Short mmCIF file of C-alpha atoms in Angstrom, two decimals:
data_model
loop_
_atom_site.label_atom_id
_atom_site.label_comp_id
_atom_site.label_asym_id
_atom_site.label_seq_id
_atom_site.Cartn_x
_atom_site.Cartn_y
_atom_site.Cartn_z
CA ASN I 1 92.18 -156.07 101.34
CA ALA I 2 89.88 -156.20 104.58
CA GLY I 3 87.86 -158.97 105.10
CA VAL I 4 84.04 -159.62 105.75
CA MET I 5 83.29 -156.61 108.05
CA GLN I 6 80.14 -157.29 110.70
CA ASN I 7 78.51 -155.07 113.09
CA PRO I 8 77.59 -154.95 116.06
CA ARG I 9 79.80 -157.62 117.16
CA HIS I 10 77.18 -158.16 120.06
CA LEU I 11 73.61 -156.77 120.45
CA VAL I 12 71.26 -157.30 123.37
CA ARG I 13 67.77 -156.77 122.54
CA ARG I 14 64.64 -157.11 124.77
CA ARG I 15 61.51 -159.66 123.84
CA GLY I 16 59.59 -157.81 120.99
CA GLN I 17 62.14 -155.35 119.97
CA GLU I 18 63.98 -155.48 116.38
CA ALA I 19 67.46 -156.60 115.80
CA ARG I 20 69.27 -155.13 112.48
CA LEU I 21 72.61 -157.01 111.73
CA ARG I 22 74.95 -155.69 109.09
CA CYS I 23 77.27 -157.21 106.88
CA SER I 24 80.14 -155.50 104.40
CA PRO I 25 81.22 -158.32 101.79
CA MET I 26 84.92 -158.06 100.98
CA LYS I 27 85.95 -155.94 98.10
CA GLY I 28 84.91 -157.39 94.79
CA HIS I 29 82.60 -159.83 96.12
CA SER I 30 78.99 -159.27 95.17
CA HIS I 31 77.55 -162.59 96.65
CA VAL I 32 76.71 -162.36 100.43
CA TYR I 33 75.43 -165.34 102.72
CA TRP I 34 74.02 -165.43 106.08
CA TYR I 35 74.21 -168.09 108.79
CA ARG I 36 72.94 -168.83 112.07
CA GLN I 37 74.60 -171.00 114.70
CA LEU I 38 72.66 -171.93 117.60
CA PRO I 39 74.49 -173.20 120.87
CA GLU I 40 76.87 -175.89 120.49
CA GLU I 41 75.38 -176.25 116.92
CA GLY I 42 76.96 -176.07 113.44
CA LEU I 43 76.13 -173.28 111.26
CA LYS I 44 72.59 -173.65 109.13
CA PHE I 45 72.27 -171.59 106.04
CA MET I 46 69.41 -168.69 106.12
CA VAL I 47 69.46 -166.63 103.05
CA TYR I 48 71.69 -165.88 99.75
CA LEU I 49 71.52 -162.77 98.27
CA GLN I 50 73.08 -160.54 95.23
CA LYS I 51 73.05 -157.08 94.97
CA GLU I 52 69.49 -155.99 95.23
CA ASN I 53 68.14 -159.73 94.60
CA ILE I 54 67.31 -162.63 97.01
CA ILE I 55 68.50 -165.38 95.37
CA ASP I 56 67.73 -168.19 98.12
CA GLU I 57 65.96 -167.97 100.73
CA SER I 58 65.22 -171.42 102.08
CA GLY I 59 66.56 -171.31 105.05
CA MET I 60 64.94 -168.31 106.13
CA PRO I 61 61.85 -168.49 109.01
CA LYS I 62 58.68 -167.65 107.24
CA GLU I 63 57.89 -164.92 109.44
CA ARG I 64 59.67 -162.24 111.57
CA PHE I 65 63.07 -162.54 109.31
CA SER I 66 64.19 -160.70 106.11
CA ALA I 67 67.20 -159.86 104.18
CA GLU I 68 68.63 -157.12 101.82
CA PHE I 69 71.72 -156.39 99.81
CA PRO I 70 71.00 -152.64 98.69
CA LYS I 71 72.87 -151.38 95.42
CA GLU I 72 75.04 -149.11 98.05
CA GLY I 73 75.61 -150.16 101.36
CA PRO I 74 76.03 -153.30 103.00
CA SER I 75 73.61 -156.30 103.67
CA ILE I 76 71.23 -156.24 106.49
CA LEU I 77 69.69 -159.13 108.37
CA ARG I 78 66.29 -158.10 110.33
CA ILE I 79 64.35 -159.85 112.98
CA GLN I 80 61.37 -158.22 114.11
CA GLN I 81 59.70 -158.83 117.16
CA VAL I 82 62.53 -161.03 118.69
CA VAL I 83 61.99 -164.11 120.88
CA ARG I 84 64.66 -165.72 123.55
CA GLY I 85 64.83 -168.53 120.69
CA ASP I 86 66.33 -166.02 118.14
CA SER I 87 69.67 -166.01 120.62
CA ALA I 88 72.04 -166.99 118.77
CA ALA I 89 75.46 -166.08 116.49
CA TYR I 90 75.02 -164.78 113.19
CA PHE I 91 77.39 -165.14 110.49
CA CYS I 92 78.07 -163.26 107.30
CA ALA I 93 79.92 -164.83 104.13
CA SER I 94 80.78 -163.59 100.83
CA SER I 95 82.29 -164.50 97.67
CA PRO I 96 83.41 -163.27 94.39
CA SER I 97 81.33 -165.59 92.51
CA THR I 98 79.44 -168.97 92.57
CA PRO I 99 79.95 -171.59 93.34
CA ASP I 100 83.23 -170.23 95.03
CA THR I 101 84.83 -170.48 98.41
CA GLN I 102 82.79 -168.23 101.04
CA TYR I 103 84.82 -166.11 103.41
CA PHE I 104 83.50 -165.54 106.91
CA GLY I 105 82.95 -162.59 109.23
CA PRO I 106 83.41 -162.34 112.79
CA GLY I 107 79.92 -162.66 113.51
CA THR I 108 77.01 -160.96 115.52
CA ARG I 109 75.96 -162.12 118.72
CA LEU I 110 72.55 -161.58 119.75
CA THR I 111 71.08 -162.16 123.13
CA VAL I 112 67.62 -161.31 123.50
CA LEU I 113 66.64 -160.92 127.29
CA GLY A 1 69.33 -185.15 102.54
CA ASP A 2 72.45 -183.68 102.14
CA SER A 3 74.35 -183.87 105.50
CA VAL A 4 77.90 -183.93 107.13
CA THR A 5 78.56 -186.10 110.12
CA GLN A 6 81.90 -185.76 112.48
CA MET A 7 83.06 -186.85 115.71
CA GLU A 8 81.69 -185.60 118.51
CA GLY A 9 84.02 -183.42 121.27
CA PRO A 10 85.45 -182.41 122.78
CA VAL A 11 88.70 -183.89 121.95
CA THR A 12 91.45 -183.46 124.52
CA LEU A 13 94.90 -184.14 123.76
CA SER A 14 98.47 -183.26 124.53
CA GLU A 15 100.61 -181.13 122.86
CA GLU A 16 102.79 -182.65 120.03
CA ALA A 17 100.29 -185.67 119.82
CA PHE A 18 98.48 -187.09 116.33
CA LEU A 19 95.26 -185.75 115.76
CA THR A 20 92.71 -187.42 113.71
CA ILE A 21 88.91 -185.75 113.50
CA ASN A 22 86.59 -187.89 111.64
CA CYS A 23 84.18 -186.70 108.96
CA THR A 24 81.73 -188.37 106.61
CA TYR A 25 78.99 -186.69 104.41
CA THR A 26 76.09 -187.90 102.55
CA ALA A 27 75.50 -185.93 98.99
CA THR A 28 73.84 -186.38 95.47
CA GLY A 29 76.63 -185.32 93.20
CA TYR A 30 80.23 -184.11 93.66
CA PRO A 31 80.76 -181.90 96.22
CA SER A 32 83.64 -179.71 97.43
CA LEU A 33 84.46 -180.51 100.97
CA PHE A 34 86.09 -178.11 103.62
CA TRP A 35 87.30 -177.66 107.02
CA TYR A 36 86.82 -174.51 109.09
CA VAL A 37 88.39 -173.61 112.07
CA GLN A 38 86.60 -171.33 114.84
CA TYR A 39 88.53 -169.62 117.75
CA PRO A 40 87.44 -168.69 120.56
CA GLY A 41 85.22 -165.44 120.33
CA GLU A 42 86.06 -165.46 116.41
CA GLY A 43 84.48 -165.97 113.31
CA LEU A 44 84.91 -169.20 111.11
CA GLN A 45 88.52 -169.25 109.25
CA LEU A 46 88.96 -171.56 106.02
CA LEU A 47 91.50 -174.12 106.99
CA LEU A 48 91.36 -176.06 103.95
CA LYS A 49 89.17 -177.68 100.91
CA ALA A 50 89.33 -180.19 98.11
CA THR A 51 87.07 -180.30 95.25
CA LYS A 52 87.60 -183.55 93.90
CA ALA A 53 88.08 -187.26 94.73
CA ASP A 54 91.55 -188.13 95.91
CA ASP A 55 92.52 -184.30 96.24
CA LYS A 56 94.46 -183.43 99.25
CA GLY A 57 93.71 -180.04 101.01
CA SER A 58 96.77 -178.93 103.78
CA ASN A 59 97.36 -176.08 105.70
CA LYS A 60 99.46 -175.23 108.77
CA GLY A 61 100.26 -178.75 108.99
CA PHE A 62 96.66 -180.01 108.51
CA GLU A 63 95.83 -182.25 106.20
CA ALA A 64 92.72 -183.93 104.84
CA THR A 65 92.08 -186.26 101.77
CA TYR A 66 88.64 -185.96 99.72
CA ARG A 67 87.67 -190.20 99.69
CA LYS A 68 84.81 -190.51 97.25
CA GLU A 69 84.61 -194.52 98.19
CA THR A 70 84.34 -194.02 101.84
CA THR A 71 82.64 -190.83 101.26
CA SER A 72 85.05 -189.28 104.06
CA PHE A 73 86.86 -186.45 104.78
CA HIS A 74 89.01 -186.90 107.77
CA LEU A 75 91.19 -183.68 109.44
CA GLU A 76 94.62 -184.99 110.64
CA LYS A 77 97.58 -183.18 111.88
CA GLY A 78 100.88 -184.98 112.78
CA SER A 79 101.67 -182.70 115.88
CA VAL A 80 99.52 -180.56 117.44
CA GLN A 81 100.05 -177.35 119.18
CA VAL A 82 98.21 -175.57 122.23
CA SER A 83 97.68 -173.00 119.48
CA ASP A 84 95.47 -175.25 117.66
CA SER A 85 92.82 -175.32 120.65
CA ALA A 86 89.62 -174.46 118.81
CA VAL A 87 86.39 -175.60 117.32
CA TYR A 88 86.90 -177.50 113.72
CA PHE A 89 83.73 -178.11 111.18
CA CYS A 90 83.70 -180.34 108.51
CA ALA A 91 81.27 -178.65 105.84
CA LEU A 92 80.40 -179.51 101.77
CA ASN A 93 79.33 -177.27 98.97
CA LEU A 94 76.86 -178.84 96.23
CA ARG A 95 77.59 -176.45 93.79
CA ARG A 96 74.88 -176.61 92.24
CA ASP A 97 73.42 -174.34 94.88
CA ASP A 98 75.16 -171.76 96.73
CA LYS A 99 74.75 -173.01 100.55
CA ILE A 100 76.95 -174.60 102.75
CA ILE A 101 76.11 -177.30 104.89
CA PHE A 102 78.01 -177.76 108.16
CA GLY A 103 78.83 -180.71 110.85
CA LYS A 104 78.00 -179.67 114.29
CA GLY A 105 81.56 -179.19 115.00
CA THR A 106 84.36 -180.86 116.81
CA ARG A 107 86.05 -179.06 119.94
CA LEU A 108 89.47 -179.60 120.43
CA HIS A 109 91.64 -179.02 123.56
CA ILE A 110 95.14 -179.52 123.45
CA LEU A 111 97.47 -179.30 126.98
CA PRO A 112 100.68 -178.20 127.39
#
């Protein structure tokens, strides 16, 4: 059973560009979570999604950030008009139900120049 | 609010030394408690967990006991190896919602 997959693993963007981060949950998992890790910090919750629904987005910045988990395909975290402060590692996790253990992907490391 | 506090690193030990990484939490209700490990350049791996008071989680020689009276979940290992060098995160899940709350992490260096 493949683990949680994220791509790309590394993403470089210039200020003002858009960043799209993808997450494929483990097989059989319908719950997806996104977390952000700033340098030398712990992970901070951003958003929780189920298929076609955003359940909890209390950790998402109010502007420029959006997330989706369509009926088919991976979950997408989208950051518009990136700024240097968006540079971080973004981790996706999935679980088969809730509440349940969350399994993490390898992360996408976003660098904004 | 709900939070996790763990000892600051880095922690540097010699191989075969005894390890303790302290973790305390503040939470309303009865959280599940976790230790995650992050090896260089990788994502987080679940190391162990405990879901109720007095439960002991264990894995790969690591142990932690859920202490409700002291709101603690300290990580211990009797004899560390160089391969244990990583960042360790203590975390909780409140179960009434779905977010995991993480501590800031403790970087561990094991010298041969």
